[in-house]
Short mmCIF file of C-alpha atoms in Angstrom, two decimals:
data_model
loop_
_atom_site.label_atom_id
_atom_site.label_comp_id
_atom_site.label_asym_id
_atom_site.label_seq_id
_atom_site.Cartn_x
_atom_site.Cartn_y
_atom_site.Cartn_z
CA MET X 1 -0.03 0.03 0.03
CA LYS X 2 2.85 2.33 0.95
CA LYS X 3 4.45 2.02 -2.54
CA TYR X 4 1.18 3.02 -4.18
CA LEU X 5 0.84 5.92 -1.92
CA THR X 6 4.42 6.95 -3.01
CA ILE X 7 3.26 6.66 -6.76
CA PHE X 8 0.21 8.83 -5.88
CA LYS X 9 2.61 11.48 -4.56
CA ILE X 10 4.76 11.30 -7.76
CA GLY X 11 1.61 11.68 -9.78
CA PHE X 12 0.74 14.83 -7.76
CA GLN X 13 4.30 16.19 -8.25
CA ASP X 14 3.97 15.37 -11.91
CA ALA X 15 0.89 17.52 -12.07
CA VAL X 16 2.63 20.42 -10.29
CA ALA X 17 5.59 20.03 -12.66
CA TYR X 18 3.71 19.82 -15.96
CA ARG X 19 1.51 22.90 -15.38
CA GLY X 20 0.91 23.45 -19.13
CA LYS X 21 -0.59 19.89 -19.48
CA LEU X 22 -2.56 20.37 -16.32
CA LEU X 23 -4.00 23.78 -17.52
CA ILE X 24 -5.05 22.06 -20.89
CA TYR X 25 -6.90 19.34 -18.91
CA VAL X 26 -8.69 21.97 -16.86
CA LEU X 27 -9.66 23.93 -19.98
CA GLN X 28 -10.92 20.77 -21.60
CA ASN X 29 -12.97 19.91 -18.48
CA MET X 30 -14.44 23.49 -18.41
CA LEU X 31 -15.22 23.67 -22.13
CA TRP X 32 -18.63 22.07 -21.73
CA ILE X 33 -19.95 24.46 -19.07
CA VAL X 34 -18.87 27.46 -21.07
CA ILE X 35 -20.26 26.41 -24.44
CA LEU X 36 -23.06 23.91 -24.31
CA PRO X 37 -25.46 25.85 -22.15
CA PHE X 38 -25.82 28.36 -25.02
CA VAL X 39 -26.92 25.64 -27.45
CA TRP X 40 -29.48 24.65 -24.97
CA PHE X 41 -30.58 28.16 -24.22
CA ALA X 42 -31.40 28.48 -27.84
CA ILE X 43 -33.50 25.34 -27.78
CA TYR X 44 -35.29 26.30 -24.62
CA LYS X 45 -36.59 29.38 -26.42
CA GLN X 46 -39.12 27.06 -27.89
CA ASN X 47 -39.69 24.86 -24.81
CA THR X 48 -40.20 25.35 -21.04
CA THR X 49 -39.53 21.79 -20.07
CA ILE X 50 -37.82 18.96 -21.84
CA ALA X 51 -37.74 15.45 -20.30
CA GLU X 52 -38.33 16.93 -16.88
CA PHE X 53 -35.61 19.40 -17.16
CA ASP X 54 -36.46 23.11 -17.19
CA VAL X 55 -33.86 25.73 -18.36
CA LYS X 56 -32.43 26.32 -14.88
CA MET X 57 -32.07 22.68 -14.22
CA MET X 58 -30.32 22.22 -17.58
CA MET X 59 -27.90 25.18 -16.73
CA SER X 60 -27.17 23.49 -13.40
CA TYR X 61 -26.48 20.24 -15.18
CA PHE X 62 -23.77 21.84 -17.24
CA TYR X 63 -22.42 23.99 -14.29
CA PHE X 64 -21.81 20.82 -12.05
CA MET X 65 -20.59 18.72 -14.95
CA PRO X 66 -16.89 19.57 -14.67
CA LEU X 67 -16.91 18.93 -10.99
CA VAL X 68 -18.31 15.41 -11.46
CA GLU X 69 -16.17 14.80 -14.43
CA ILE X 70 -12.98 15.85 -12.72
CA ILE X 71 -13.59 13.32 -9.99
CA THR X 72 -14.44 10.26 -12.29
CA VAL X 73 -12.49 10.99 -15.55
CA SER X 74 -9.49 9.02 -16.50
CA TYR X 75 -7.03 9.66 -19.31
CA ILE X 76 -4.68 6.72 -18.44
CA TYR X 77 -5.03 5.32 -21.95
CA ASP X 78 -2.49 7.97 -23.22
CA ALA X 79 0.22 6.89 -20.74
CA VAL X 80 -0.49 3.14 -21.17
CA HIS X 81 -0.37 3.44 -24.93
CA SER X 82 2.91 5.35 -25.02
CA GLU X 83 4.54 2.91 -22.48
CA ILE X 84 3.61 -0.06 -24.60
CA LYS X 85 4.77 1.50 -27.79
CA ASN X 86 7.99 2.91 -26.37
CA GLY X 87 8.87 -0.28 -24.60
CA GLY X 88 8.55 1.44 -21.15
CA ILE X 89 6.12 -1.30 -20.17
CA ALA X 90 9.16 -3.67 -19.75
CA ARG X 91 10.04 -1.92 -16.47
CA PHE X 92 6.75 -3.24 -14.97
CA LEU X 93 7.45 -6.80 -16.05
CA VAL X 94 10.40 -7.04 -13.70
CA LYS X 95 9.43 -4.81 -10.87
CA PRO X 96 7.42 -6.06 -7.80
CA LEU X 97 4.49 -3.58 -8.76
CA ASN X 98 1.06 -4.31 -10.03
CA TYR X 99 0.92 -2.26 -13.30
CA VAL X 100 -2.78 -1.60 -12.98
CA LEU X 101 -2.55 -0.30 -9.41
CA TYR X 102 0.54 1.63 -10.38
CA CYS X 103 -1.58 3.45 -13.15
CA PHE X 104 -4.49 3.99 -10.84
CA SER X 105 -2.35 5.59 -8.11
CA GLU X 106 -0.50 7.83 -10.63
CA GLU X 107 -3.81 8.89 -12.29
CA CYS X 108 -5.26 9.73 -8.88
CA GLY X 109 -2.30 11.84 -8.13
CA TRP X 110 -3.34 14.21 -10.91
CA LYS X 111 -6.85 14.61 -9.61
CA PRO X 112 -6.45 16.88 -6.51
CA LEU X 113 -4.77 19.76 -8.34
CA ARG X 114 -7.09 19.44 -11.32
CA GLY X 115 -9.96 19.43 -8.94
CA PHE X 116 -8.61 22.46 -7.07
CA PHE X 117 -8.39 24.49 -10.31
CA ILE X 118 -11.83 23.54 -11.44
CA ILE X 119 -13.51 24.23 -8.13
CA ALA X 120 -11.66 27.61 -8.06
CA VAL X 121 -13.09 28.47 -11.59
CA MET X 122 -16.56 27.36 -10.57
CA LEU X 123 -16.44 29.45 -7.46
CA ALA X 124 -15.24 32.44 -9.40
CA ILE X 125 -18.04 32.25 -11.84
CA PHE X 126 -20.84 31.37 -9.41
CA PRO X 127 -21.91 34.88 -8.72
CA LEU X 128 -22.30 35.45 -12.43
CA VAL X 129 -24.21 32.22 -13.14
CA GLN X 130 -26.25 31.88 -9.98
CA PRO X 131 -29.47 33.59 -11.32
CA PHE X 132 -29.53 30.96 -14.08
CA LEU X 133 -29.04 27.94 -11.75
CA ALA X 134 -31.50 25.79 -9.85
CA ILE X 135 -29.73 24.59 -6.72
CA PRO X 136 -31.90 21.89 -5.13
CA THR X 137 -32.25 21.46 -1.37
CA PRO X 138 -29.93 18.81 -0.03
CA SER X 139 -31.74 15.44 0.18
CA LEU X 140 -30.74 12.21 1.97
CA ARG X 141 -29.91 10.72 -1.47
CA LEU X 142 -26.66 12.77 -1.32
CA LEU X 143 -25.49 10.14 1.06
CA LEU X 144 -25.26 7.77 -1.90
CA LEU X 145 -22.92 10.13 -3.77
CA PRO X 146 -19.62 8.85 -2.20
CA VAL X 147 -20.44 5.27 -3.14
CA VAL X 148 -21.47 6.35 -6.70
CA PHE X 149 -18.26 8.37 -7.01
CA ILE X 150 -16.06 5.56 -5.91
CA LEU X 151 -17.59 3.05 -8.35
CA GLY X 152 -17.63 5.74 -11.05
CA ILE X 153 -13.86 6.47 -10.61
CA ILE X 154 -13.04 2.79 -10.64
CA LEU X 155 -15.20 1.97 -13.72
CA PHE X 156 -13.93 5.00 -15.60
CA PHE X 157 -10.32 3.93 -14.94
CA GLN X 158 -11.00 0.30 -15.97
CA ILE X 159 -12.57 1.42 -19.22
CA ALA X 160 -9.59 3.77 -19.93
CA MET X 161 -7.11 0.96 -18.95
CA ILE X 162 -8.74 -1.38 -21.42
CA VAL X 163 -8.62 1.36 -24.15
CA GLY X 164 -4.87 1.66 -23.39
CA LEU X 165 -4.10 -1.97 -23.24
CA VAL X 166 -5.60 -2.58 -26.71
CA SER X 167 -2.18 -1.08 -27.85
CA PHE X 168 -0.67 -4.51 -27.15
CA TRP X 169 -2.43 -5.75 -30.26
CA THR X 170 -2.69 -2.72 -32.63
CA THR X 171 0.12 -0.74 -34.21
CA GLN X 172 -1.62 2.51 -33.39
CA GLY X 173 -3.94 3.25 -30.53
CA SER X 174 -5.55 6.38 -31.80
CA TRP X 175 -8.56 4.72 -33.31
CA ILE X 176 -9.63 3.07 -30.01
CA LYS X 177 -9.04 6.36 -28.12
CA HIS X 178 -11.20 8.07 -30.74
CA PHE X 179 -13.74 5.35 -30.51
CA TRP X 180 -13.96 5.69 -26.74
CA TRP X 181 -14.19 9.54 -26.99
CA VAL X 182 -17.11 9.32 -29.31
CA LEU X 183 -18.91 6.62 -27.25
CA SER X 184 -18.41 8.40 -24.06
CA THR X 185 -19.54 11.82 -25.45
CA PHE X 186 -22.82 10.17 -26.54
CA THR X 187 -23.39 7.65 -23.73
CA MET X 188 -22.32 9.60 -20.68
CA GLY X 189 -24.52 12.57 -21.16
CA TYR X 190 -21.91 15.19 -22.16
CA LEU X 191 -24.26 16.77 -24.73
CA ALA X 192 -27.49 16.36 -23.04
CA PRO X 193 -28.95 14.34 -20.15
CA ILE X 194 -29.57 10.63 -21.19
CA THR X 195 -33.27 11.18 -20.47
CA PHE X 196 -33.45 13.32 -23.62
CA TYR X 197 -32.63 10.31 -25.74
CA PRO X 198 -35.46 7.98 -27.11
CA GLU X 199 -36.67 5.52 -24.60
CA TYR X 200 -35.16 2.46 -26.16
CA ILE X 201 -31.69 3.99 -26.07
CA GLN X 202 -32.23 4.80 -22.40
CA LYS X 203 -33.12 1.24 -21.71
CA ILE X 204 -29.94 -0.02 -23.46
CA PHE X 205 -27.89 2.44 -21.44
CA GLY X 206 -29.49 1.19 -18.26
CA PHE X 207 -27.52 -2.09 -18.73
CA THR X 208 -24.25 -0.32 -19.25
CA PRO X 209 -21.82 1.21 -16.78
CA PHE X 210 -21.89 4.61 -18.56
CA PRO X 211 -24.51 6.47 -16.58
CA LEU X 212 -22.57 5.92 -13.46
CA LEU X 213 -19.54 7.76 -14.88
CA LEU X 214 -21.19 11.22 -15.08
CA GLN X 215 -24.96 11.17 -15.41
CA THR X 216 -25.95 9.48 -12.10
CA PRO X 217 -23.73 11.50 -9.82
CA LEU X 218 -25.01 14.67 -11.66
CA ARG X 219 -28.59 13.66 -11.26
CA ILE X 220 -28.11 12.94 -7.55
CA LEU X 221 -26.69 16.35 -7.13
CA LEU X 222 -29.68 17.82 -8.95
CA ASP X 223 -32.14 15.58 -7.12
CA THR X 224 -33.68 14.27 -10.30
CA ILE X 225 -33.22 10.59 -9.77
CA SER X 226 -34.93 8.15 -7.44
CA THR X 227 -33.06 6.12 -4.84
CA ALA X 228 -34.29 2.89 -6.39
CA GLN X 229 -32.69 3.80 -9.72
CA VAL X 230 -29.42 4.72 -8.14
CA GLU X 231 -29.42 1.30 -6.32
CA ARG X 232 -30.18 -0.44 -9.59
CA GLU X 233 -27.35 1.46 -11.44
CA LEU X 234 -24.94 0.59 -8.57
CA VAL X 235 -25.83 -3.14 -9.01
CA VAL X 236 -25.23 -2.92 -12.75
CA GLY X 237 -21.93 -1.03 -12.08
CA LEU X 238 -20.79 -3.68 -9.72
CA VAL X 239 -21.44 -6.47 -12.44
CA TRP X 240 -19.44 -4.26 -14.88
CA PHE X 241 -16.64 -3.91 -12.36
CA GLY X 242 -16.22 -7.72 -12.20
CA ILE X 243 -16.32 -7.99 -16.00
CA PHE X 244 -13.81 -5.23 -16.53
CA PHE X 245 -11.66 -6.71 -13.76
CA LEU X 246 -11.42 -10.01 -15.68
CA ILE X 247 -10.94 -8.38 -19.02
CA ILE X 248 -7.97 -6.24 -17.77
CA ARG X 249 -6.47 -9.25 -16.11
CA LEU X 250 -6.76 -11.32 -19.29
CA MET X 251 -5.46 -8.47 -21.40
CA TRP X 252 -2.51 -7.87 -19.27
CA LYS X 253 -1.71 -11.55 -19.07
CA ARG X 254 -1.95 -12.08 -22.77
CA GLY X 255 -0.61 -8.72 -23.79
CA SER X 256 2.54 -8.79 -21.60
CA ARG X 257 3.53 -12.04 -23.25
CA ARG X 258 3.57 -10.36 -26.65
CA VAL X 259 5.99 -7.65 -25.52
CA ASP X 260 8.98 -7.81 -27.68
CA ILE X 261 11.54 -5.11 -26.76
CA VAL X 262 14.72 -4.25 -28.70
CA GLY X 263 16.93 -2.06 -26.64
CA MET X 264 19.82 -1.79 -24.14
CA MET N 1 13.15 25.26 -55.64
CA ILE N 2 9.42 24.61 -55.94
CA LYS N 3 10.27 21.44 -57.94
CA LYS N 4 12.30 20.16 -55.10
CA TYR N 5 9.46 20.80 -52.62
CA LEU N 6 7.01 19.10 -54.93
CA ARG N 7 9.18 16.06 -55.29
CA VAL N 8 9.57 15.75 -51.46
CA TYR N 9 5.77 16.31 -51.03
CA LYS N 10 5.17 13.56 -53.50
CA ILE N 11 7.33 11.15 -51.47
CA PHE N 12 5.40 12.09 -48.26
CA TRP N 13 2.15 11.10 -50.12
CA GLU N 14 3.70 7.81 -51.27
CA ASN N 15 4.90 7.10 -47.68
CA GLY N 16 1.30 7.84 -46.47
CA PHE N 17 -0.07 5.21 -48.87
CA SER N 18 2.51 2.63 -48.06
CA TYR N 19 1.82 3.15 -44.33
CA GLU N 20 -1.85 2.56 -44.85
CA ALA N 21 -1.09 -0.44 -46.98
CA GLN N 22 1.27 -1.92 -44.37
CA TYR N 23 -1.14 -1.49 -41.45
CA ARG N 24 -4.44 -2.37 -43.12
CA GLY N 25 -5.98 -3.67 -39.90
CA ASP N 26 -5.55 -0.28 -38.23
CA THR N 27 -6.91 1.56 -41.31
CA TRP N 28 -10.11 -0.49 -41.29
CA LEU N 29 -10.50 -0.10 -37.56
CA LYS N 30 -10.02 3.72 -37.85
CA LEU N 31 -12.54 3.84 -40.73
CA PHE N 32 -14.98 1.94 -38.62
CA SER N 33 -14.44 4.20 -35.65
CA ASN N 34 -14.83 7.24 -37.87
CA LEU N 35 -18.15 5.99 -39.37
CA PHE N 36 -19.38 5.46 -35.82
CA TRP N 37 -18.31 9.03 -34.97
CA ILE N 38 -20.32 10.49 -37.92
CA ALA N 39 -23.34 8.36 -36.95
CA MET N 40 -23.09 9.83 -33.34
CA ILE N 41 -22.96 13.41 -34.82
CA PHE N 42 -26.16 12.78 -36.85
CA ILE N 43 -27.93 11.02 -33.87
CA THR N 44 -27.02 14.11 -31.77
CA ILE N 45 -28.67 16.35 -34.31
CA GLU N 46 -31.68 14.07 -34.23
CA VAL N 47 -31.84 14.33 -30.51
CA ILE N 48 -31.68 18.06 -30.55
CA PHE N 49 -34.34 18.39 -33.30
CA SER N 50 -36.58 15.98 -31.47
CA GLN N 51 -37.08 18.79 -28.86
CA THR N 52 -37.24 21.80 -31.30
CA SER N 53 -37.98 22.59 -34.82
CA SER N 54 -35.20 25.06 -35.34
CA ILE N 55 -32.17 26.54 -33.50
CA VAL N 56 -31.95 30.34 -33.72
CA GLY N 57 -33.52 30.20 -37.25
CA TRP N 58 -31.56 27.18 -38.48
CA ASN N 59 -33.57 24.21 -39.42
CA LYS N 60 -32.55 20.56 -39.28
CA GLU N 61 -31.45 20.34 -42.89
CA GLN N 62 -29.16 23.29 -42.51
CA VAL N 63 -27.73 22.00 -39.29
CA TYR N 64 -26.99 18.69 -41.05
CA LEU N 65 -25.30 20.62 -43.81
CA MET N 66 -23.14 22.34 -41.21
CA ALA N 67 -22.18 19.13 -39.79
CA VAL N 68 -21.22 17.55 -43.18
CA ILE N 69 -19.18 20.65 -44.30
CA TRP N 70 -17.52 20.61 -40.94
CA ILE N 71 -16.51 16.90 -41.31
CA ILE N 72 -15.27 17.57 -44.89
CA ALA N 73 -13.05 20.53 -43.79
CA ASP N 74 -11.89 18.56 -40.73
CA GLU N 75 -10.96 15.44 -42.75
CA LEU N 76 -9.04 17.51 -45.29
CA PHE N 77 -7.09 19.10 -42.44
CA VAL N 78 -6.46 15.68 -40.89
CA THR N 79 -5.26 14.16 -44.15
CA LEU N 80 -2.95 16.98 -44.95
CA PHE N 81 -1.60 18.28 -41.63
CA LEU N 82 -2.79 16.73 -38.36
CA GLY N 83 -0.44 13.74 -38.32
CA SER N 84 2.52 16.08 -38.70
CA LEU N 85 1.51 18.96 -36.51
CA SER N 86 0.47 16.93 -33.56
CA ASN N 87 3.86 15.30 -33.56
CA ILE N 88 5.63 18.63 -32.86
CA PRO N 89 5.53 18.27 -29.05
CA LEU N 90 7.13 14.86 -29.26
CA LEU N 91 9.77 16.08 -31.64
CA ILE N 92 10.79 18.75 -29.09
CA ILE N 93 10.69 16.46 -26.05
CA ASN N 94 12.76 13.79 -27.67
CA GLY N 95 15.19 16.21 -29.41
CA GLU N 96 14.28 14.89 -32.85
CA LEU N 97 13.60 18.36 -34.06
CA ASP N 98 17.33 18.88 -34.60
CA LEU N 99 17.21 16.37 -37.45
CA TYR N 100 14.62 18.62 -39.21
CA LEU N 101 16.63 21.85 -38.65
CA VAL N 102 19.79 20.60 -40.30
CA LYS N 103 18.07 19.40 -43.44
CA PRO N 104 18.38 21.53 -46.70
CA ILE N 105 14.64 22.17 -46.76
CA SER N 106 12.29 24.39 -44.71
CA SER N 107 11.78 23.01 -41.25
CA LEU N 108 8.26 24.33 -41.08
CA PHE N 109 7.41 22.47 -44.31
CA LEU N 110 8.78 19.18 -42.79
CA VAL N 111 6.88 19.47 -39.52
CA SER N 112 3.75 20.45 -41.35
CA ALA N 113 3.49 18.01 -44.09
CA MET N 114 5.76 14.95 -43.43
CA LYS N 115 2.96 12.68 -42.27
CA ILE N 116 0.09 12.46 -44.72
CA LEU N 117 -2.88 10.54 -43.14
CA ILE N 118 -4.52 8.74 -46.08
CA ARG N 119 -7.32 7.39 -43.87
CA GLY N 120 -8.60 11.04 -43.58
CA LEU N 121 -8.90 10.98 -47.40
CA TYR N 122 -11.25 7.92 -47.26
CA ARG N 123 -13.45 9.62 -44.86
CA PHE N 124 -13.30 12.85 -46.89
CA LEU N 125 -14.60 10.90 -49.95
CA THR N 126 -17.26 9.15 -47.65
CA GLN N 127 -18.41 12.68 -46.65
CA LEU N 128 -18.58 13.90 -50.23
CA ILE N 129 -21.00 11.05 -50.94
CA VAL N 130 -23.06 12.05 -47.82
CA PHE N 131 -23.01 15.74 -48.87
CA GLY N 132 -24.30 14.77 -52.36
CA TRP N 133 -27.03 12.68 -50.78
CA LEU N 134 -27.95 15.63 -48.40
CA VAL N 135 -28.21 18.11 -51.31
CA TRP N 136 -30.38 15.66 -53.24
CA GLN N 137 -32.50 14.63 -50.23
CA PHE N 138 -33.23 18.21 -48.93
CA ASP N 139 -33.25 20.08 -52.37
CA PHE N 140 -31.16 23.14 -51.38
CA ALA N 141 -31.64 25.86 -53.97
CA VAL N 142 -28.19 27.33 -54.32
CA SER N 143 -26.38 29.07 -57.30
CA ILE N 144 -23.12 27.87 -58.83
CA TRP N 145 -21.52 31.12 -57.61
CA HIS N 146 -22.43 30.30 -54.06
CA ILE N 147 -21.13 26.71 -54.45
CA LEU N 148 -17.72 28.02 -55.82
CA ILE N 149 -17.40 30.46 -52.93
CA THR N 150 -18.28 27.75 -50.48
CA VAL N 151 -15.61 25.42 -51.88
CA LEU N 152 -13.05 28.25 -51.42
CA LEU N 153 -14.19 28.89 -47.95
CA VAL N 154 -13.73 25.19 -47.09
CA VAL N 155 -10.11 25.67 -48.28
CA VAL N 156 -9.85 28.78 -46.06
CA ALA N 157 -11.22 26.69 -43.17
CA VAL N 158 -8.43 24.14 -43.67
CA TRP N 159 -5.93 26.98 -43.87
CA VAL N 160 -7.31 28.55 -40.61
CA ASP N 161 -7.25 25.06 -38.94
CA TYR N 162 -3.63 24.62 -39.96
CA SER N 163 -2.50 27.95 -38.56
CA ARG N 164 -4.33 27.59 -35.30
CA VAL N 165 -3.15 24.08 -34.60
CA LEU N 166 0.36 24.96 -35.58
CA ILE N 167 0.37 27.96 -33.20
CA ALA N 168 -1.00 25.80 -30.29
CA ASN N 169 1.59 23.12 -30.87
CA ILE N 170 4.46 25.73 -31.01
CA PHE N 171 3.77 26.44 -27.32
CA SER N 172 5.40 23.10 -26.61
CA PHE N 173 8.80 24.84 -27.17
CA TRP N 174 8.08 26.46 -23.75
CA PHE N 175 5.70 23.99 -22.06
CA ALA N 176 7.30 20.67 -22.78
CA ARG N 177 4.57 18.16 -22.14
CA ILE N 178 1.45 19.67 -23.75
CA ASP N 179 0.76 16.88 -26.19
CA ASN N 180 -2.84 16.89 -24.92
CA VAL N 181 -3.29 20.36 -26.55
CA ASN N 182 -4.52 18.63 -29.68
CA ASP N 183 -7.32 16.86 -27.74
CA LEU N 184 -8.38 20.26 -26.45
CA ILE N 185 -8.37 21.67 -30.01
CA GLY N 186 -10.34 18.69 -31.12
CA SER N 187 -13.01 19.33 -28.45
CA ALA N 188 -13.20 23.02 -29.11
CA SER N 189 -13.34 22.50 -32.90
CA SER N 190 -16.47 20.24 -32.54
CA LEU N 191 -18.31 23.36 -31.35
CA GLY N 192 -17.87 24.76 -34.85
CA ARG N 193 -20.81 22.49 -35.92
CA TYR N 194 -23.29 24.92 -34.38
CA PRO N 195 -24.68 28.12 -35.83
CA LEU N 196 -22.74 31.20 -34.65
CA SER N 197 -25.97 32.94 -33.75
CA ILE N 198 -26.37 30.69 -30.74
CA TRP N 199 -23.50 32.37 -28.83
CA PRO N 200 -23.57 35.74 -27.11
CA LYS N 201 -21.75 38.54 -28.71
CA THR N 202 -18.43 38.07 -26.80
CA LEU N 203 -18.21 34.43 -27.70
CA LYS N 204 -19.13 35.30 -31.40
CA ILE N 205 -16.11 37.66 -31.52
CA ILE N 206 -13.81 35.15 -29.87
CA PHE N 207 -15.00 32.36 -32.37
CA LEU N 208 -14.27 34.72 -35.32
CA THR N 209 -10.79 35.81 -33.97
CA ILE N 210 -8.79 34.17 -31.06
CA VAL N 211 -10.50 30.77 -31.24
CA PRO N 212 -11.43 30.70 -34.91
CA ILE N 213 -13.90 27.78 -35.02
CA ALA N 214 -16.61 29.65 -36.91
CA PHE N 215 -14.57 29.20 -40.12
CA SER N 216 -14.75 25.43 -40.36
CA SER N 217 -18.47 25.20 -40.96
CA PHE N 218 -20.53 28.15 -40.04
CA ILE N 219 -19.02 30.63 -42.61
CA PRO N 220 -19.15 28.26 -45.58
CA VAL N 221 -22.64 27.15 -44.88
CA ALA N 222 -23.92 30.62 -43.96
CA THR N 223 -22.52 31.80 -47.23
CA LEU N 224 -24.02 28.90 -49.11
CA THR N 225 -27.45 29.62 -47.71
CA GLY N 226 -27.08 33.47 -48.14
CA ARG N 227 -26.83 34.39 -44.56
CA TRP N 228 -23.20 35.64 -44.60
CA PRO N 229 -22.53 39.05 -46.30
CA TRP N 230 -19.82 39.56 -48.97
CA TYR N 231 -17.65 41.57 -46.56
CA GLY N 232 -17.79 38.53 -44.14
CA VAL N 233 -16.37 36.42 -47.07
CA LEU N 234 -13.71 38.97 -47.65
CA TYR N 235 -12.97 39.04 -43.89
CA ALA N 236 -12.49 35.16 -43.92
CA PHE N 237 -9.88 35.35 -46.62
CA LEU N 238 -8.07 38.24 -44.93
CA PHE N 239 -8.17 36.52 -41.52
CA ALA N 240 -6.80 33.34 -42.92
CA GLY N 241 -3.88 35.12 -44.46
CA LEU N 242 -3.25 37.11 -41.36
CA LEU N 243 -3.41 34.03 -39.06
CA PHE N 244 -1.09 32.04 -41.33
CA TRP N 245 1.42 34.99 -41.32
CA LEU N 246 1.28 35.03 -37.55
CA ALA N 247 1.79 31.25 -37.27
CA VAL N 248 4.89 31.44 -39.52
CA LYS N 249 6.30 34.33 -37.50
CA PHE N 250 5.58 32.49 -34.28
CA TRP N 251 7.37 29.38 -35.68
CA ASN N 252 10.53 31.42 -36.64
CA PHE N 253 10.49 33.07 -33.23
CA ALA N 254 10.30 29.68 -31.37
CA ILE N 255 12.95 28.17 -33.47
CA LYS N 256 15.45 30.93 -32.72
CA ARG N 257 14.95 30.18 -29.02
CA TYR N 258 15.05 26.41 -29.32
CA SER N 259 17.69 24.60 -27.40
CA SER N 260 18.07 20.93 -28.36
CA ALA N 261 17.01 18.14 -25.90
CA SER N 262 18.99 15.45 -27.58
CA SER N 263 22.39 14.28 -26.68
#
């Protein structure tokens, strides 16, 4: 445990050292709240309520999105991809370290500083946007939030890890990264709450882990989801956790056997 | 001089084709991933228009047209420049830029055009078919003159894309690990699919100047549908020239201050 804590600290120090990269991540996280509300403002000129969301609720949805995203999001595929392609992965074949836990600890090391910047920006713009937001009264459902976040962080990381590990089998990893980016933009509710989609799509999403990564925590914050539905999604999430766990194990086992490094 | 550059550029294209031929599996997977992406863009439009009949005066057909033009401009840019430009931060970190600087050819030309991504060309051709289908399906009444100007504006869009992506990647001379800047640019560019009239005045100005995403789709389609004035078209050409000039100046400035990272 101690060694992973050290890796977490290294990840944090990396975030401090590579401020340019950190700033870009923060900008990327903030992009949605700055831009997409205007698209929806235009649409709400013709509607008062869409799928139980009024305009204020919608603005709150986008306002809180970066906060939820910064907690759950994982970009580990970039590091995994380059380590596989550059041969850096060889280090982990001989070290007494679990590569997946190493990546998880390092990734978590970036989160506090990213979160700090995002919260700072959110607080700075709060007085400006407050009249457009609907802040719900805190409910008991908020107690479920830590559990949802923990599962969301792990699931997001597992998916990003799988995306990265595909590099063992492909010459280039950009297509799978792009594929995941497209899939996540659509399935996680970046463009609009999933409740805006046709019912059959919502039903399909109900059997996937995607809502837990962004949508469910957001809807708990906005108090637009029932406790029963959260519990159901947690069960689905746990099943996916098990599936992803096995997939990662298998990929790592098979993939690391394929490593062929030419070097010193 | 020009002949030399054309000969080198021809070799880059041949390399691009041999690369795709060598990694056919990757090419097919990328093509599939891209078709999936295009499908998602169209589904998003359907989701938006299931809630409204128009967005600030733009109907579904026009928004579809914006999406298709945006994809066409984007794929042209991807084919010609993205592979090379997104590699700049890595060239700097690994000290490989030195090799480009000592060659008897413009280093800017090399870092801009060395890697031609042929797969972007497949997608570009796919989009031309979709564009043809769209025009046939929705029966847009446009003149030849408008079409010609629109084609030129798509070229301007690629030119603007090139300049802004180059400028963003040049910052890696000072901030070493900013390879994720291209992901940010990608996310920001995707907002160019929406009509400019959606945004408040400040953002409109920003999208026409500092973050020029309005060029990739809005200006060509607004011109095609007669919503963009002639002086707006003139502005697009002038701005593209100015931004390109700035990008080249910035590159030369950065190169003068470059200290190699290699041994």
